[in-house]
Amino acid sequence: MKCFAVGIVAALSLASVRMDAAVSGWLTWRGPLSTSVSLETDLPVKLEGVTPAWTAEFPGQSTPVIADGRLYINGYTGEGAALQEGVRCYDANTGKLLWEHRESDFLSDTIYLRYSTSSPTIDPETGNVYVQFTQGLFAGFTAEGRLLWKHSMMEEFGRLTFPNSRTATPVVDGELVITRGITSAWGAHGPAGDRFYAFDKKTGELVWSAAPGDRPQDNTFSNPFLDFWNGKRVLYSAGGDSSILALNARTGEPLWRFSFAKAGAKGGINASLIRYQDTLIAVHDSENLDSSEIGRMAAFRIPAPAEVKPTNATSPAVFTFKDLEVWRNNVGSLASSPVLVGDTIYEVSGTGDLAAVDARTGKVLWKKKLAIEQRQSTPFYANGYLYVAMYIAAEGADAAAKSDEDAGGRGDLWVLKPGPDGAEVVSHLPLDGRCYGSPVGFNGRLYLQTDKKLYAWGKPAARLASSPPAAAWPSPGPVAQLQIIPYEVLLRPGQTQSFRIRALDANGFTVSESVDPATCRWEPFIPPTALVRATMKASVNAAGQLVADAAPVGSGGQFKATWKTPDGREVAGYLKGRILPYLPVKFDFEEFDLSNTTTNTVEPPTAFAYPPLPWNSARFRFEVRNQADASGAASKALVKTIENKLFQRGQIFFGFPTATNYTIEADVLSEGNRRKMSEVGLINQRYAVILKGNSQELEVNSNQERLKVAAPFKWSPNTWYRLKVRVDGNPDGGGVVRGKAWKRGDPEPEAWTTEVPVPRVHTQGSPGLFGFAPQEMRVAFDNITVTPN
């Protein structure tokens, strides 16, 4: 136990540096040490034959968090189109449901029942709870369940979804709540990237966003580790580009990164990092960079400040793994995270082995087989015991006949007493449902969610375990920069936006919260690397407020604010924003200057223009060019790109997530022939209505697994059609999604081609476009209108 105590002290000095906590508990899924290690001494260890204290029918892949007698967890209810994901609050002692908040899926790639892969996070200062749902809705709640604020990360920031549905768990750091995701937004954030977003935890205003990695191969839910480095508050994490990265947690400034694994089919690095002395320990289950072997655990020394030389303010210093690697072994895991206890690391490999590793040398001390595989559950350690939840796949004909998610199977919960040479089994308990989430314990109770239910074992403890002590943050230095909040805005023409401005030191720590925007000098700013050299159609008034021009024209860009410090120095900060017309709107592309030339290998050089700058997720997926139809007539249109196989499919949002009760129309076209065509559609209030070429159908969907209804519709390649979509709600909360299509130039038919009733209708959502163009057959849009009903 001596080395365990030393490890606890070291971890406290690194992971628990934060503001004084007013709320105590198990506030994040990794716990107060960020290592899945608890200071509890009264958790149950004999579970076989013991009736749980309580259970709840709330399936998911989440891990509970607990504070002030309340347990919060993500999960889902319902089936088919009625399925909803939600966060619930239970009485931690009795299991009584106190409140819940549910959201429907929309426009996501989630398959089977891969919901609730993230966990809630509790703010230690206020007790507020932060949740990110699978489709990208990100929200803050009070402890009593009152909604504080909510963002649609998909519609506002171009967040992408994936069939594996990995969703990040928020992290609270001081006044910030930080989340992440692969996004494809606008401007410099147009290319897909694994990005971090820091919001003010009380107001929901964006404080900074950062893109510290290279092009991602897949999404990741690796939980960040917060620390201090070179006088800065730093966030360490694994990335969707299979790298290990560091950024300034106060400003988003990328600091350094290095590749850890070959990016490929297993996608990104999902296990969370831990810090041991002056090293970061990481785990992956992909192909190694320097061999064909699969999987690795490795320790990397943290670079010295003198080694870190970023190329500019937005690009980190880049190392190779060989520059920093201290040791490695062959313990690999796709998503289960390592647990650090003193000088020993415990990890469950992808092949179902519990391994003990010497953190100093990387030597594998022992392995114990618990199952044939493991998915993403992380071990939990308390008072000398390991609690390990295992995924047990179905066997035989049942497994072969069904999908992976419906194949049955179960979960096993093991309680083990680890020692120097192995682990003694204390309890082994089969569970109803498979285990993806991780076991945790607090106040004498052990909790675990399966994909069938939520379990609680044990009795409330006589006394709470002591909370880790808080440590003081560094005192700030002289003012060196400004931080404008909100950092990014979305306005309608004529709207006004106020700001608050912080003065920060060179390391990003707050010197003052009260810089008056009216005392700043404001000017439009175009980054030197901008492909589209544009500015917002807006100005800043005498009060330091941003005022969008009244003309109903979309635009995007940045502003720079310069402020003179009391000692006479000038410091600056930046904001970025978009202006989008509200209803009604009309777009054609005749005024676009086709002044660029393509350089891809699938066509001769062709003139094009970049898509509208303020449209989310348009860049690299769409471009404006002359599009010919079957008659040979050509006109300027927005056209789906085809040269990058990763971007065969794309959806654009060009409005406000709060838009409601409107009709969207557009001329649409698919290239192709009688046998092969592409897919083209419109998005209205989070429903996609898509003309599907190969199947000759008009399809309504919101998530392919939850809602997909098709009606026959014969249409021809290289021919313009008019597509029209509206969504109508009913007083009972249901509604109807309507779509019709007809050949451009023909009279509009009175009847709708398809009318799809939905039991719980989406009541708002940004208008958008959808294109899927495989096999080098483009789709195109023109004459887009959005009008109020």
Coordinates of N, CA and C in Angstrom, one line a residue, residues 526-535 613:
I526 N -8.7 39.4 -41.8 CA -8.7 38.2 -42.7 C -7.4 37.4 -42.4
P527 N -7.5 36.2 -42.0 CA -6.3 35.4 -41.7 C -5.4 35.3 -43.0
P528 N -4.1 35.3 -42.8 CA -3.3 35.2 -44.0 C -3.5 34.0 -44.8
T529 N -3.9 32.9 -44.1 CA -4.1 31.6 -44.8 C -5.4 31.4 -45.4
A530 N -6.3 32.4 -45.3 CA -7.7 32.2 -45.8 C -7.8 31.9 -47.3
L531 N -8.5 30.9 -47.7 CA -8.7 30.6 -49.1 C -9.7 31.6 -49.7
V532 N -10.7 31.9 -48.9 CA -11.7 32.9 -49.3 C -11.5 34.1 -48.5
R533 N -11.1 35.2 -49.2 CA -10.7 36.4 -48.4 C -12.0 37.3 -48.3
A534 N -12.7 37.0 -47.3 CA -14.0 37.7 -47.1 C -14.1 38.2 -45.7
T535 N -15.0 39.2 -45.5 CA -15.3 39.7 -44.2 C -16.8 39.7 -43.9
L613 N -19.4 30.9 -48.1 CA -18.5 30.8 -47.0 C -19.3 30.5 -45.7

